[in-house]
Coordinates of C-alpha atoms (C1' of nucleotides) in Angstrom, one line a residue:
Chain A
M1 CA 23.3 -88.6 -1.0
R2 CA 20.8 -90.1 1.4
L3 CA 17.5 -88.4 1.1
S4 CA 17.1 -88.8 5.1
R5 CA 20.1 -86.4 5.5
Y6 CA 19.4 -84.2 2.4
F7 CA 17.5 -80.9 2.4
L8 CA 14.7 -81.4 -0.1
P9 CA 11.5 -79.6 1.1
V10 CA 9.1 -80.9 -1.4
L11 CA 5.6 -79.1 -1.1
R12 CA 2.4 -81.4 -1.6
E13 CA 0.5 -78.7 -3.1
D14 CA 1.1 -76.2 -5.8
P15 CA 1.9 -72.8 -4.4
K16 CA -0.6 -70.5 -5.4
E17 CA 1.8 -67.5 -6.6
A18 CA 3.3 -69.9 -9.3
E19 CA 1.3 -69.9 -12.6
I20 CA 3.6 -71.6 -15.2
V21 CA 4.9 -75.0 -14.9
S22 CA 8.4 -74.4 -14.4
H23 CA 8.0 -71.9 -11.6
R24 CA 5.4 -74.4 -9.9
L25 CA 7.6 -77.4 -10.2
M26 CA 10.7 -75.4 -9.0
L27 CA 9.0 -74.6 -5.9
R28 CA 7.3 -77.8 -5.4
T29 CA 10.5 -79.6 -5.7
G30 CA 12.2 -77.5 -3.2
M31 CA 14.8 -76.1 -5.7
I32 CA 14.2 -72.4 -5.0
R33 CA 12.5 -70.3 -2.6
Q34 CA 11.3 -66.9 -3.3
E35 CA 12.7 -64.0 -0.9
A36 CA 11.5 -61.0 -2.7
A37 CA 9.8 -60.3 -6.3
G38 CA 12.3 -61.8 -8.9
I39 CA 14.9 -62.8 -6.2
Y40 CA 15.3 -66.2 -5.2
S41 CA 17.3 -68.8 -2.7
W42 CA 18.7 -71.7 -4.4
L43 CA 18.0 -74.6 -2.3
P44 CA 20.3 -77.7 -2.6
L45 CA 18.6 -79.6 -5.5
G46 CA 18.1 -76.3 -7.6
F47 CA 21.8 -75.3 -6.9
R48 CA 23.0 -78.6 -8.1
V49 CA 21.2 -78.1 -11.4
L50 CA 22.4 -74.6 -11.6
K51 CA 25.9 -75.9 -11.2
R52 CA 25.7 -78.3 -13.9
I53 CA 24.2 -75.8 -16.4
E54 CA 27.0 -73.4 -15.5
N55 CA 29.7 -76.2 -16.1
I56 CA 28.5 -77.1 -19.3
V57 CA 28.5 -73.4 -20.4
R58 CA 32.1 -73.0 -18.9
R59 CA 33.3 -75.9 -20.9
E60 CA 32.0 -74.7 -24.2
Q61 CA 33.2 -71.4 -23.5
D62 CA 36.6 -72.6 -22.6
R63 CA 36.6 -74.8 -26.0
A64 CA 35.9 -71.9 -28.0
G65 CA 38.9 -70.2 -26.5
A66 CA 37.1 -67.8 -24.2
I67 CA 38.9 -67.1 -20.8
E68 CA 37.3 -67.2 -17.5
M69 CA 37.7 -64.4 -14.8
L70 CA 35.4 -62.9 -12.3
M71 CA 34.3 -59.2 -12.1
P72 CA 32.4 -58.0 -9.1
T73 CA 28.5 -57.4 -8.8
I74 CA 29.0 -53.9 -7.5
Q75 CA 30.6 -51.5 -9.9
P76 CA 31.5 -47.7 -9.6
A77 CA 29.1 -45.4 -11.5
E78 CA 31.9 -43.4 -12.7
L79 CA 32.7 -46.0 -15.7
W80 CA 29.2 -45.8 -16.6
K81 CA 29.2 -42.2 -16.7
R82 CA 32.1 -42.4 -19.2
S83 CA 30.2 -44.7 -21.6
G84 CA 27.0 -42.6 -21.3
R85 CA 24.8 -45.5 -20.2
Y86 CA 24.5 -44.4 -16.5
D87 CA 21.6 -42.1 -17.8
D88 CA 20.6 -44.4 -20.6
Y89 CA 19.9 -47.5 -18.5
G90 CA 17.3 -45.7 -16.4
K91 CA 15.4 -47.3 -13.4
E92 CA 16.5 -50.9 -14.4
M93 CA 19.7 -50.1 -12.9
L94 CA 19.8 -50.6 -9.1
R95 CA 21.9 -47.4 -7.9
I96 CA 23.4 -47.6 -4.5
S97 CA 25.9 -45.4 -2.6
D98 CA 28.4 -46.5 0.1
R99 CA 29.1 -44.7 3.5
K100 CA 31.3 -42.1 1.8
E101 CA 28.3 -41.5 -0.5
H102 CA 30.2 -42.7 -3.6
E103 CA 27.8 -43.5 -6.3
L104 CA 27.7 -47.4 -7.0
L105 CA 25.6 -49.8 -9.0
Y106 CA 24.7 -53.5 -9.0
G107 CA 26.0 -54.5 -12.6
P108 CA 23.3 -55.4 -15.0
T109 CA 26.0 -56.2 -17.4
N110 CA 29.8 -55.6 -17.6
E111 CA 30.9 -54.0 -21.0
E112 CA 32.0 -51.1 -19.5
M113 CA 34.0 -52.8 -16.7
I114 CA 35.8 -55.2 -19.0
T115 CA 36.5 -52.6 -21.6
D116 CA 38.2 -50.6 -19.0
I117 CA 40.4 -53.6 -17.8
I118 CA 41.4 -54.2 -21.3
A119 CA 42.1 -50.4 -22.1
R120 CA 44.6 -50.4 -19.1
S121 CA 46.3 -53.6 -20.0
V122 CA 46.4 -54.2 -23.7
Q123 CA 48.6 -51.8 -25.8
S124 CA 49.5 -54.0 -28.8
Y125 CA 47.5 -56.0 -31.4
K126 CA 50.0 -58.6 -30.6
Q127 CA 47.9 -59.2 -27.3
L128 CA 44.8 -60.0 -29.6
P129 CA 42.6 -61.5 -30.0
L130 CA 41.0 -61.8 -26.4
N131 CA 37.7 -63.0 -25.4
L132 CA 37.0 -62.8 -21.6
Y133 CA 34.0 -64.1 -19.6
H134 CA 32.7 -64.7 -16.3
I135 CA 29.6 -66.3 -14.8
Q136 CA 28.3 -63.8 -12.2
W137 CA 25.1 -62.5 -10.7
K138 CA 23.6 -59.6 -12.4
F139 CA 20.8 -57.2 -11.1
R140 CA 18.2 -55.8 -13.4
D141 CA 15.3 -53.9 -11.6
E142 CA 12.8 -55.3 -14.1
I143 CA 9.3 -53.6 -14.6
R144 CA 7.7 -56.8 -13.9
P145 CA 9.6 -59.5 -12.6
R146 CA 7.5 -62.9 -13.2
F147 CA 7.6 -66.7 -14.1
G148 CA 10.1 -67.5 -11.3
V149 CA 13.7 -67.6 -12.3
M150 CA 12.8 -67.1 -16.0
R151 CA 12.3 -63.4 -15.3
G152 CA 14.1 -62.6 -12.0
R153 CA 15.6 -59.4 -11.3
E154 CA 18.6 -61.0 -9.8
F155 CA 19.9 -63.8 -12.2
L156 CA 23.0 -65.7 -13.0
M157 CA 24.4 -64.7 -16.4
K158 CA 27.5 -65.8 -18.3
D159 CA 28.7 -62.8 -20.1
A160 CA 31.8 -62.9 -22.6
Y161 CA 33.5 -60.0 -24.2
S162 CA 35.6 -60.1 -27.3
F163 CA 38.3 -57.9 -28.4
D164 CA 40.0 -57.8 -31.8
L165 CA 41.9 -55.4 -33.8
T166 CA 39.8 -55.6 -37.2
R167 CA 36.2 -55.8 -38.0
E168 CA 36.9 -59.1 -39.8
D169 CA 38.6 -60.6 -36.5
G170 CA 35.8 -59.5 -34.6
E171 CA 33.2 -61.0 -36.6
H172 CA 35.1 -64.3 -36.5
A173 CA 35.2 -63.9 -32.7
Y174 CA 31.3 -63.5 -32.9
N175 CA 31.0 -66.5 -35.2
K176 CA 32.9 -68.6 -32.8
M177 CA 30.4 -67.7 -29.9
F178 CA 27.6 -68.4 -32.4
V179 CA 28.8 -72.0 -32.8
A180 CA 29.8 -72.3 -29.0
Y181 CA 26.3 -71.3 -28.3
L182 CA 24.9 -74.1 -30.6
R183 CA 27.1 -76.6 -28.7
T184 CA 26.3 -75.4 -25.3
Y185 CA 22.4 -75.7 -25.7
A186 CA 22.8 -79.2 -27.8
A187 CA 25.0 -80.4 -24.8
M188 CA 21.9 -79.7 -22.4
G189 CA 19.5 -81.6 -24.7
L190 CA 18.1 -78.4 -26.2
K191 CA 17.5 -77.0 -29.4
A192 CA 18.0 -73.1 -29.4
I193 CA 17.1 -71.5 -32.6
P194 CA 19.3 -68.6 -33.5
M195 CA 17.2 -65.6 -34.7
R196 CA 18.2 -62.3 -35.9
A197 CA 17.7 -59.9 -33.2
E198 CA 17.5 -56.0 -32.2
T199 CA 20.5 -54.7 -30.3
G200 CA 18.7 -52.8 -27.4
P201 CA 20.6 -50.9 -25.0
I202 CA 23.9 -52.8 -25.7
G203 CA 24.0 -51.5 -29.1
G204 CA 25.7 -52.4 -32.4
N205 CA 24.2 -53.9 -35.5
L206 CA 25.1 -57.6 -35.7
S207 CA 23.0 -59.8 -33.1
H208 CA 21.4 -62.9 -32.6
E209 CA 19.2 -64.3 -30.1
F210 CA 18.9 -68.0 -29.1
L211 CA 15.4 -69.2 -28.4
I212 CA 14.0 -72.5 -27.3
L213 CA 10.5 -73.4 -28.3
A214 CA 7.9 -73.5 -25.3
D215 CA 4.3 -72.6 -25.3
T216 CA 4.9 -70.4 -22.1
G217 CA 7.8 -68.5 -23.8
E218 CA 7.6 -64.5 -23.8
S219 CA 8.6 -64.0 -27.3
Q220 CA 6.4 -64.6 -30.4
V221 CA 8.7 -66.4 -33.0
Y222 CA 8.4 -67.2 -36.7
F223 CA 10.7 -69.8 -38.3
D224 CA 11.4 -72.2 -41.2
A225 CA 10.5 -75.8 -40.3
A226 CA 13.7 -76.8 -41.8
F227 CA 15.4 -76.1 -38.4
H228 CA 13.7 -79.2 -37.3
E229 CA 15.4 -81.3 -39.8
K230 CA 19.0 -79.7 -38.9
D231 CA 21.5 -81.9 -36.9
W232 CA 22.1 -80.3 -33.8
T233 CA 24.4 -82.6 -32.2
T234 CA 27.6 -82.5 -34.1
F235 CA 29.6 -79.4 -34.4
E236 CA 32.9 -80.7 -34.4
L237 CA 35.4 -78.1 -35.8
D238 CA 38.5 -76.3 -35.4
Y239 CA 37.6 -73.0 -33.9
D240 CA 40.6 -71.2 -35.6
D241 CA 39.3 -72.4 -39.0
R242 CA 37.6 -69.1 -40.0
E243 CA 36.0 -70.7 -42.9
A244 CA 34.5 -73.8 -41.1
V245 CA 33.1 -71.7 -38.4
A246 CA 31.6 -69.2 -40.9
K247 CA 29.9 -71.9 -42.7
V248 CA 28.1 -73.1 -39.5
V249 CA 26.8 -69.8 -38.8
E250 CA 25.9 -69.3 -42.4
E251 CA 24.0 -72.8 -42.3
F252 CA 22.1 -71.7 -39.1
T253 CA 21.2 -68.1 -40.4
S254 CA 20.5 -68.9 -44.0
M255 CA 16.9 -70.2 -42.9
Y256 CA 14.3 -67.9 -41.9
A257 CA 13.9 -67.1 -38.1
A258 CA 12.8 -63.9 -36.4
T259 CA 11.2 -63.0 -33.2
E260 CA 8.1 -60.6 -33.5
E261 CA 10.3 -57.4 -33.4
M262 CA 12.4 -58.4 -36.4
H263 CA 9.6 -60.6 -38.2
D264 CA 9.1 -59.6 -41.9
P265 CA 5.8 -61.2 -42.9
E266 CA 6.6 -60.6 -46.7
R267 CA 9.9 -62.1 -46.5
F268 CA 8.6 -65.0 -44.3
E269 CA 6.0 -65.7 -47.1
K270 CA 8.3 -65.3 -49.9
E271 CA 11.2 -67.4 -48.6
V272 CA 9.4 -70.3 -46.8
P273 CA 6.8 -72.4 -48.3
E274 CA 3.5 -72.4 -46.5
E275 CA 3.7 -75.9 -45.0
R276 CA 7.1 -74.9 -43.5
R277 CA 6.0 -71.9 -41.6
I278 CA 6.0 -72.3 -38.1
S279 CA 4.9 -69.7 -35.7
G280 CA 5.0 -70.2 -31.8
R281 CA 6.3 -69.0 -28.5
G282 CA 10.0 -69.2 -27.6
I283 CA 12.4 -68.5 -24.5
E284 CA 15.3 -66.4 -25.0
V285 CA 18.3 -68.2 -23.4
G286 CA 21.0 -66.4 -25.1
H287 CA 21.9 -63.2 -26.9
I288 CA 25.2 -62.4 -28.8
F289 CA 26.2 -58.8 -30.1
F290 CA 28.8 -57.5 -32.3
F291 CA 29.1 -53.7 -31.7
G292 CA 32.6 -52.6 -32.9
D293 CA 34.0 -49.7 -31.2
K294 CA 31.0 -48.7 -29.4
Y295 CA 32.5 -49.0 -25.9
S296 CA 36.1 -49.0 -26.7
R297 CA 35.9 -45.5 -28.1
P298 CA 34.6 -43.8 -24.9
L299 CA 36.5 -45.9 -22.6
G300 CA 39.8 -45.5 -24.6
A301 CA 40.4 -49.2 -25.3
K302 CA 43.1 -48.9 -28.3
V303 CA 46.1 -50.7 -29.5
L304 CA 48.8 -50.1 -31.9
G305 CA 48.4 -51.9 -35.1
P306 CA 51.0 -53.5 -37.2
D307 CA 50.7 -50.2 -39.2
G308 CA 52.0 -48.2 -36.5
E309 CA 48.6 -46.6 -36.0
E310 CA 46.4 -46.6 -33.0
H311 CA 43.0 -48.7 -33.4
Y312 CA 39.9 -48.7 -31.3
L313 CA 39.2 -52.4 -30.4
Q314 CA 36.4 -54.0 -32.2
S315 CA 34.2 -55.9 -29.4
G316 CA 31.2 -58.0 -28.9
S317 CA 29.3 -59.3 -26.1
Y318 CA 27.8 -62.7 -25.5
G319 CA 25.4 -63.5 -22.8
I320 CA 23.7 -66.9 -21.7
G321 CA 21.0 -66.6 -19.0
V322 CA 22.3 -69.5 -16.7
S323 CA 19.4 -69.3 -14.2
R324 CA 16.9 -68.7 -16.7
L325 CA 18.0 -71.8 -18.4
V326 CA 17.0 -73.9 -15.3
G327 CA 13.4 -72.7 -15.7
A328 CA 13.7 -73.0 -19.7
I329 CA 14.7 -76.6 -19.3
I330 CA 11.9 -77.5 -17.3
E331 CA 9.5 -75.7 -19.5
A332 CA 10.9 -78.0 -22.5
S333 CA 11.0 -81.0 -20.5
H334 CA 8.2 -82.0 -18.0
D335 CA 5.1 -84.1 -17.9
D336 CA 2.0 -84.5 -15.6
A337 CA 4.0 -86.1 -12.9
G338 CA 6.8 -83.6 -12.7
I339 CA 10.2 -82.6 -14.1
V340 CA 11.9 -84.8 -16.7
W341 CA 15.5 -83.7 -16.5
P342 CA 17.7 -84.2 -19.6
E343 CA 20.7 -86.3 -18.1
P344 CA 23.5 -83.7 -18.6
V345 CA 21.7 -81.3 -16.4
A346 CA 19.9 -83.7 -13.7
P347 CA 20.8 -82.9 -10.1
F348 CA 21.5 -86.5 -9.6
Q349 CA 21.6 -89.1 -12.2
V350 CA 19.9 -91.9 -10.4
G351 CA 17.3 -92.1 -7.7
L352 CA 17.4 -95.2 -5.7
I353 CA 14.2 -96.2 -3.8
N354 CA 14.0 -98.5 -0.9
L355 CA 10.4 -99.5 -1.0
R356 CA 10.5 -101.2 2.6
S357 CA 12.6 -99.3 4.9
G358 CA 12.9 -101.1 8.0
D359 CA 13.1 -104.5 6.3
E360 CA 16.6 -105.8 6.9
A361 CA 17.0 -107.7 3.5
T362 CA 15.8 -104.8 1.4
E363 CA 17.9 -102.2 3.3
A364 CA 21.0 -104.5 2.8
A365 CA 20.3 -104.6 -0.9
C366 CA 19.9 -101.0 -1.1
E367 CA 23.0 -100.2 0.8
K368 CA 25.0 -102.6 -1.6
I369 CA 23.6 -101.0 -4.7
Y370 CA 24.1 -97.6 -3.4
A371 CA 27.8 -98.3 -2.7
E372 CA 28.3 -99.9 -6.1
L373 CA 26.6 -96.9 -7.7
E374 CA 28.8 -94.4 -6.1
N375 CA 31.9 -96.2 -6.7
A376 CA 30.9 -96.5 -10.4
G377 CA 31.1 -92.4 -10.4
L378 CA 27.3 -92.0 -10.6
E379 CA 25.4 -89.3 -8.5
V380 CA 22.8 -91.1 -6.5
L381 CA 19.8 -89.8 -4.5
Y382 CA 19.1 -92.7 -2.2
D383 CA 15.5 -92.5 -0.7
D384 CA 16.2 -94.3 2.5
T385 CA 13.3 -92.6 4.3
S386 CA 10.7 -94.5 6.3
E387 CA 7.9 -93.1 4.1
R388 CA 5.4 -95.4 2.0
A389 CA 6.1 -96.7 -1.4
G390 CA 3.6 -94.4 -3.0
E391 CA 5.1 -91.3 -1.7
K392 CA 8.5 -92.3 -2.9
F393 CA 7.4 -93.0 -6.3
T394 CA 5.3 -89.7 -6.5
R395 CA 8.4 -87.7 -5.1
M396 CA 10.9 -89.3 -7.3
D397 CA 8.9 -88.8 -10.4
L398 CA 8.3 -85.0 -9.4
I399 CA 12.0 -84.3 -9.1
G400 CA 12.6 -86.0 -12.3
L401 CA 16.0 -87.9 -12.0
P402 CA 16.6 -89.7 -15.2
W403 CA 16.8 -93.1 -13.7
Q404 CA 15.0 -94.7 -10.8
V405 CA 16.4 -98.1 -9.1
I406 CA 13.4 -99.5 -7.2
V407 CA 14.3 -102.2 -4.7
G408 CA 11.6 -104.2 -2.9
P409 CA 10.8 -107.4 -1.3
R410 CA 9.0 -108.5 -4.4
G411 CA 11.9 -107.9 -6.6
L412 CA 14.3 -109.4 -4.0
K413 CA 12.7 -112.7 -4.2
E414 CA 13.7 -113.1 -7.8
G415 CA 17.0 -111.2 -7.1
V416 CA 16.3 -108.2 -9.2
A417 CA 15.8 -104.6 -9.1
E418 CA 13.5 -102.7 -11.2
I419 CA 15.1 -99.8 -13.2
K420 CA 12.8 -97.1 -14.6
R421 CA 13.6 -94.5 -17.2
R422 CA 11.7 -91.5 -16.0
A423 CA 11.4 -90.0 -19.6
S424 CA 9.7 -92.9 -21.2
G425 CA 8.5 -94.7 -18.3
E426 CA 10.0 -98.0 -19.5
R427 CA 11.0 -100.4 -16.8
E428 CA 13.2 -103.4 -16.9
N429 CA 14.1 -105.8 -14.4
V430 CA 17.8 -106.2 -13.8
P431 CA 19.7 -108.7 -11.5
L432 CA 20.9 -106.9 -8.3
E433 CA 24.5 -107.6 -8.9
N434 CA 24.4 -106.1 -12.4
V435 CA 22.5 -102.8 -11.7
A436 CA 25.7 -100.7 -11.4
D437 CA 27.2 -102.0 -14.7
W438 CA 23.7 -101.7 -16.4
L439 CA 23.4 -98.2 -15.6
R440 CA 27.1 -97.3 -16.1
E441 CA 26.8 -98.5 -19.8
R442 CA 23.7 -96.1 -20.3
L443 CA 25.2 -93.0 -18.6
N444 CA 28.5 -91.1 -18.8
P445 CA 30.1 -90.7 -15.6
T446 CA 30.1 -86.9 -14.5
G447 CA 32.9 -85.0 -14.5
Chain B
rC1 C1' 3.4 -47.4 -14.6
rG2 C1' -2.1 -48.6 -16.2
rG3 C1' -5.7 -52.6 -15.3
rG4 C1' -7.3 -57.0 -12.2
rG5 C1' -6.6 -59.9 -7.7
rC6 C1' -4.4 -61.6 -3.1
rG7 C1' -2.2 -61.3 2.2
rU8 C1' -5.6 -65.8 8.3
rA9 C1' -0.4 -72.0 11.2
rG10 C1' 5.0 -74.8 7.2
rC11 C1' 1.5 -75.3 2.3
rG12 C1' -3.8 -74.8 0.5
rC13 C1' -7.9 -72.5 2.1
rA14 C1' -12.7 -71.0 5.1
rG15 C1' -14.4 -67.2 8.3
rC16 C1' -14.9 -60.7 6.9
rC17 C1' -20.9 -59.0 3.8
rU18 C1' -24.0 -58.8 9.1
rG19 C1' -17.8 -56.8 14.9
rG20 C1' -18.6 -60.9 20.4
rU21 C1' -12.6 -65.6 23.1
rA22 C1' -9.5 -67.9 15.3
rG23 C1' -11.3 -72.6 12.1
rC24 C1' -10.6 -76.8 8.2
rG25 C1' -7.6 -80.4 5.0
rC26 C1' -2.6 -81.4 4.4
rA27 C1' 2.2 -81.3 6.7
rU28 C1' 4.6 -81.8 11.7
rC29 C1' 5.0 -84.7 16.8
rU30 C1' 3.7 -89.4 20.0
rG31 C1' 1.6 -94.3 20.1
rC32 C1' -0.4 -98.7 17.7
rU33 C1' -1.6 -101.1 13.3
rU34 C1' 0.2 -100.9 8.2
rU35 C1' 3.7 -100.9 3.8
rG36 C1' 4.7 -102.0 -4.6
rG37 C1' 1.7 -95.7 -6.7
rG38 C1' 0.3 -89.4 -1.8
rA39 C1' -2.3 -95.3 4.7
rG40 C1' -5.8 -96.0 9.1
rC41 C1' -7.1 -95.1 14.1
rA42 C1' -6.0 -92.2 18.8
rG43 C1' -3.7 -88.2 21.0
rA44 C1' -0.7 -83.4 20.7
rG45 C1' 1.9 -79.0 19.3
rG46 C1' 1.9 -74.8 16.1
rG47 C1' -1.2 -68.0 15.2
rU48 C1' 1.8 -60.4 16.2
rC49 C1' -5.1 -62.7 11.2
rG50 C1' 1.0 -58.3 6.3
rC51 C1' 2.0 -53.3 9.2
rA52 C1' 0.3 -48.6 11.5
rG53 C1' -3.4 -45.5 13.0
rG54 C1' -8.9 -45.0 13.8
rU55 C1' -14.1 -46.1 15.2
rU56 C1' -16.0 -49.4 19.3
rC57 C1' -17.3 -51.7 25.6
rG58 C1' -15.1 -55.3 22.1
rA59 C1' -11.9 -55.5 15.3
rA60 C1' -9.3 -61.1 11.4
rU61 C1' -14.1 -58.7 10.3
rC62 C1' -15.8 -51.6 9.7
rC63 C1' -12.8 -46.8 8.2
rU64 C1' -8.0 -44.5 6.8
rG65 C1' -2.8 -44.9 5.3
rC66 C1' 1.1 -47.8 4.1
rC67 C1' 3.8 -52.5 2.7
rG68 C1' 4.3 -57.0 0.3
rC69 C1' 3.1 -60.6 -3.4
rC70 C1' 0.8 -62.7 -8.0
rC71 C1' -1.7 -62.2 -13.0
rC72 C1' -2.6 -59.3 -17.8
rG73 C1' -0.1 -55.3 -20.9
rA74 C1' 4.5 -51.8 -22.6
rC75 C1' 10.6 -53.4 -21.6
rC76 C1' 14.6 -57.6 -21.3
rA77 C1' 19.8 -62.8 -20.1

RNA sequence: CGGGGCGUAGCGCAGCCUGGUAGCGCAUCUGCUUUGGGAGCAGAGGGUCGCAGGUUCGAAUCCUGCCGCCCCGACCA
């Protein structure tokens, strides 16, 4: 992408409404634009990141055997009256009515709808297990939206719903999602610590929240430093192997980790040696629940089992805040100069900077490298604008692409381009003709 | 919902107390000079002063009501 033809409205100054770093940087880099409290437009740069994250989530859900679908944002109130949540959900639910005065609502979550779909289509245990998910916009009329996309009213969420015949099967479905979540966050360069959680209005009794550590997090968390020593990168296993899956869950739940609501200081002190007790702030980026027949009963989701009897389905629901993750990743990965994108979620992998636009030789060298990088399957933002070097450097650091290729008359004389790694600031001079290969060796082509 | 703050050009702000023809910096446009870490000079464009009502000869400024936004607290992907 040529910057001169792109839409990247960066702000030179900090917008005054943004206090926390991710919100500030998202506004400054032109990723988002606020339309109302907790409601944002996603501008091209932000949209690219959102899609990247969404794709990683999708890949890991698919891998764990979940099946993607899409339910609408608008739901009939009638479903929610059946589950009893129409009244329970309170003012957080945005209620609307159509021209015929039918009561509708903008979905804050989809347990009712998916359970109803299953109830109408699944009659036999032979059709199980099922885990269906979608990635769809939600609306919750939060008491106080804040922190940009981290607590928006409208937000993009991946929500999956599992349906099984027995509690044991349901727990396996839960465990699979648990492992899939570890894999998902790891694939984005994050460590999200699973913590025992309250179940809230979703209900049920088995639940974990996944939190990434950041000073600006909204939750107070307590955990065992042993989490820092875990291997977060390899969870290669057969999802159908119940024991293997349960073992990973066991491994990651045996160490103490709790949010403030569930924190038990006595247990913490008893189980964790003092030097390993860590308390800090965390951002909740995922939440999984197992709630048995809480919804299948009122919505009549039952199947005939092998015993010839009717059984209510055993269910769980599994959410990842996709739009929140954009902010959360920035909170976890930035410096004074701006965002430092982990490669897997970066909007572009490479920023190519022409330091002297208008200069024929420099332009020719840039065009050549640009074409080679694109041919190598890399995603490149080519700063071909006529601005001065300083502005280009500052802007490229601000938007935080993992690699910068800097081409100017100085290097051209030596036949080299300078390649800078945003995260570490290391620079290396690379012969012009080797730039594409050099980068390709250090990057995975994006799919 | 309780507490605090803000609303004036695309962005950041001054002006308001003490009413008198709306200003600064950055950005934008034109020209020239520049060009390896947010350039210089010269010129130019851009405003329902959040909205409505009131007081006044006259309101960004005073009064009343409303709306929006941000921050702190109780709730949540």
